[in-house]
Short mmCIF file of C-alpha atoms in Angstrom, two decimals:
data_model
loop_
_atom_site.label_atom_id
_atom_site.label_comp_id
_atom_site.label_asym_id
_atom_site.label_seq_id
_atom_site.Cartn_x
_atom_site.Cartn_y
_atom_site.Cartn_z
CA UNK A 1 -12.34 6.76 32.23
CA UNK A 2 -10.92 9.42 29.92
CA UNK A 3 -11.03 9.58 26.17
CA UNK A 4 -8.07 8.21 24.23
CA UNK A 5 -6.56 10.38 21.50
CA UNK A 6 -7.11 8.43 18.28
CA UNK A 7 -5.14 10.57 15.83
CA UNK A 8 -2.04 8.35 15.83
CA UNK A 9 -3.83 4.96 15.76
CA UNK A 10 -6.18 6.26 13.05
CA UNK A 11 -3.22 7.38 10.94
CA UNK A 12 -1.57 3.99 11.47
CA UNK A 13 -4.79 2.19 10.45
CA UNK A 14 -5.14 4.27 7.28
CA UNK A 15 -1.50 3.66 6.38
CA UNK A 16 -1.90 -0.09 6.98
CA UNK A 17 -5.04 -0.25 4.83
CA UNK A 18 -3.42 1.63 1.95
CA UNK A 19 -0.11 -0.26 2.01
CA UNK A 20 -1.86 -3.63 2.14
CA UNK A 21 -3.84 -2.98 -1.06
CA UNK A 22 -1.98 -4.59 -3.96
CA UNK A 23 -3.89 -2.70 -6.63
CA UNK A 24 -3.03 0.66 -5.07
CA UNK A 25 0.60 -0.33 -4.63
CA UNK A 26 0.74 -1.22 -8.35
CA UNK A 27 -0.34 2.35 -9.23
CA UNK A 28 2.19 4.27 -7.10
CA UNK A 29 5.88 4.23 -6.21
CA UNK A 30 5.01 4.38 -2.51
CA UNK A 31 2.71 5.44 0.31
CA UNK A 32 4.40 7.75 2.79
CA UNK A 33 3.96 9.58 6.06
CA UNK A 34 7.29 11.29 5.38
CA UNK A 35 8.28 11.65 1.72
CA UNK A 36 12.03 11.27 1.22
CA UNK A 37 13.67 13.83 -1.05
CA UNK A 38 14.00 12.55 -4.62
CA UNK A 39 10.98 10.22 -4.38
CA UNK A 40 9.69 9.23 -7.81
CA UNK A 41 6.12 10.09 -8.82
CA UNK A 42 3.32 9.05 -8.46
CA UNK A 43 2.91 8.53 -4.73
CA UNK A 44 0.44 8.95 -1.88
CA UNK A 45 1.25 11.02 1.19
CA UNK A 46 -0.62 10.69 4.47
CA UNK A 47 -1.08 14.31 5.47
CA UNK A 48 -2.65 16.53 8.05
CA UNK A 49 -5.35 15.53 10.54
CA UNK A 50 -7.92 17.31 12.68
CA UNK A 51 -9.48 15.63 15.70
CA UNK A 52 -12.69 16.68 17.45
CA UNK A 53 -14.70 15.14 20.29
CA UNK A 54 -17.84 13.18 19.45
CA UNK A 55 -18.97 12.12 22.94
CA UNK A 56 -22.51 11.16 23.95
CA UNK A 57 -24.25 9.49 26.91
CA UNK A 58 -21.23 8.05 28.67
CA UNK A 59 -19.25 7.09 25.60
CA UNK A 60 -16.05 8.72 24.42
CA UNK A 61 -15.95 9.22 20.68
CA UNK A 62 -13.78 11.14 18.27
CA UNK A 63 -14.00 12.33 14.71
CA UNK A 64 -10.66 12.41 12.95
CA UNK A 65 -10.51 14.16 9.59
CA UNK A 66 -7.44 12.96 7.71
CA UNK A 67 -6.10 14.50 4.50
CA UNK A 68 -4.36 12.38 1.87
CA UNK A 69 -2.26 13.85 -0.94
CA UNK A 70 -1.77 12.11 -4.28
CA UNK A 71 1.15 13.51 -6.29
CA UNK A 72 1.84 12.83 -9.98
CA UNK A 73 3.71 14.29 -12.92
CA UNK A 74 1.22 12.97 -15.44
CA UNK A 75 0.06 15.36 -18.18
CA UNK A 76 -3.40 16.05 -16.89
CA UNK A 77 -5.27 14.75 -13.87
CA UNK A 78 -6.27 11.27 -15.12
CA UNK A 79 -3.51 9.37 -13.33
CA UNK A 80 -4.12 11.12 -10.00
CA UNK A 81 -7.87 10.58 -10.30
CA UNK A 82 -7.34 6.87 -11.02
CA UNK A 83 -5.14 6.54 -7.94
CA UNK A 84 -7.68 8.54 -5.93
CA UNK A 85 -10.47 6.20 -7.02
CA UNK A 86 -8.49 3.23 -5.72
CA UNK A 87 -7.76 5.01 -2.43
CA UNK A 88 -11.50 5.65 -2.11
CA UNK A 89 -12.26 1.98 -2.83
CA UNK A 90 -9.91 0.99 0.01
CA UNK A 91 -11.20 3.48 2.60
CA UNK A 92 -14.73 4.79 1.95
CA UNK A 93 -17.25 2.94 4.15
CA UNK A 94 -14.74 0.14 4.67
CA UNK A 95 -13.77 -1.35 8.05
CA UNK A 96 -10.50 -0.27 9.68
CA UNK A 97 -8.58 -1.89 12.49
CA UNK A 98 -7.74 1.00 14.83
CA UNK A 99 -5.55 -0.09 17.74
CA UNK A 100 -7.27 0.39 21.09
CA UNK A 101 -10.48 1.83 19.63
CA UNK A 102 -13.72 0.71 18.03
CA UNK A 103 -13.94 1.90 14.42
CA UNK A 104 -17.44 3.17 13.61
CA UNK A 105 -17.09 4.34 10.01
CA UNK A 106 -14.81 5.99 7.46
CA UNK A 107 -16.43 8.39 5.01
CA UNK A 108 -15.01 10.17 2.00
CA UNK A 109 -15.54 13.87 2.59
CA UNK A 110 -14.04 15.76 -0.36
CA UNK A 111 -11.52 15.80 -3.15
CA UNK A 112 -9.80 18.55 -5.11
CA UNK A 113 -7.55 18.23 -8.17
CA UNK A 114 -4.83 20.88 -8.37
CA UNK A 115 -1.96 21.84 -10.67
CA UNK A 116 1.22 23.10 -9.02
CA UNK A 117 1.78 26.59 -10.45
CA UNK A 118 5.51 26.63 -9.66
CA UNK A 119 7.80 26.20 -12.68
CA UNK A 120 7.99 23.88 -14.47
CA UNK A 121 4.28 23.39 -13.66
CA UNK A 122 4.32 19.64 -14.27
CA UNK A 123 3.11 18.44 -10.87
CA UNK A 124 -0.49 17.39 -10.32
CA UNK A 125 -1.93 17.11 -6.82
CA UNK A 126 -5.15 15.41 -5.74
CA UNK A 127 -6.27 16.21 -2.20
CA UNK A 128 -8.69 13.78 -0.55
CA UNK A 129 -10.20 14.11 2.90
CA UNK A 130 -11.74 11.31 4.98
CA UNK A 131 -13.73 11.49 8.24
CA UNK A 132 -13.04 8.56 10.57
CA UNK A 133 -15.32 8.00 13.58
CA UNK A 134 -14.00 6.00 16.53
CA UNK A 135 -15.10 5.22 20.07
CA UNK A 136 -13.35 4.00 23.15
CA UNK A 137 -14.30 0.35 23.74
CA UNK A 138 -17.08 -0.04 26.31
CA UNK A 139 -16.03 -3.40 27.68
#
């Protein structure tokens, strides 16, 4: 048996969890994998991912580190941080349904609040990273 690549099903599971949360949806204009041009702020973008093996004793595991981007035009970081807190409530140490894999855990790894320096300088960006551990089913 070979290890399945979980990056796509993990991304799909994260997207499903975020889009199914009514409170999060009330805070943003959308949750996107691809952000259409002209999208209104604030929104959440499912971003980059890194996948590494986490195998042991006959089991095939993976660690997927997924980056989420929260974009706002609020004056200051309060709105982005509020949205980020709700994203964390949805994902951190919460169960995920990952197609074809056993979900072990999802852990919040880091966050960073940024201001876009490009003129007009009115875009705020919160980066959040989550580590998702999965295993191939044993049965």
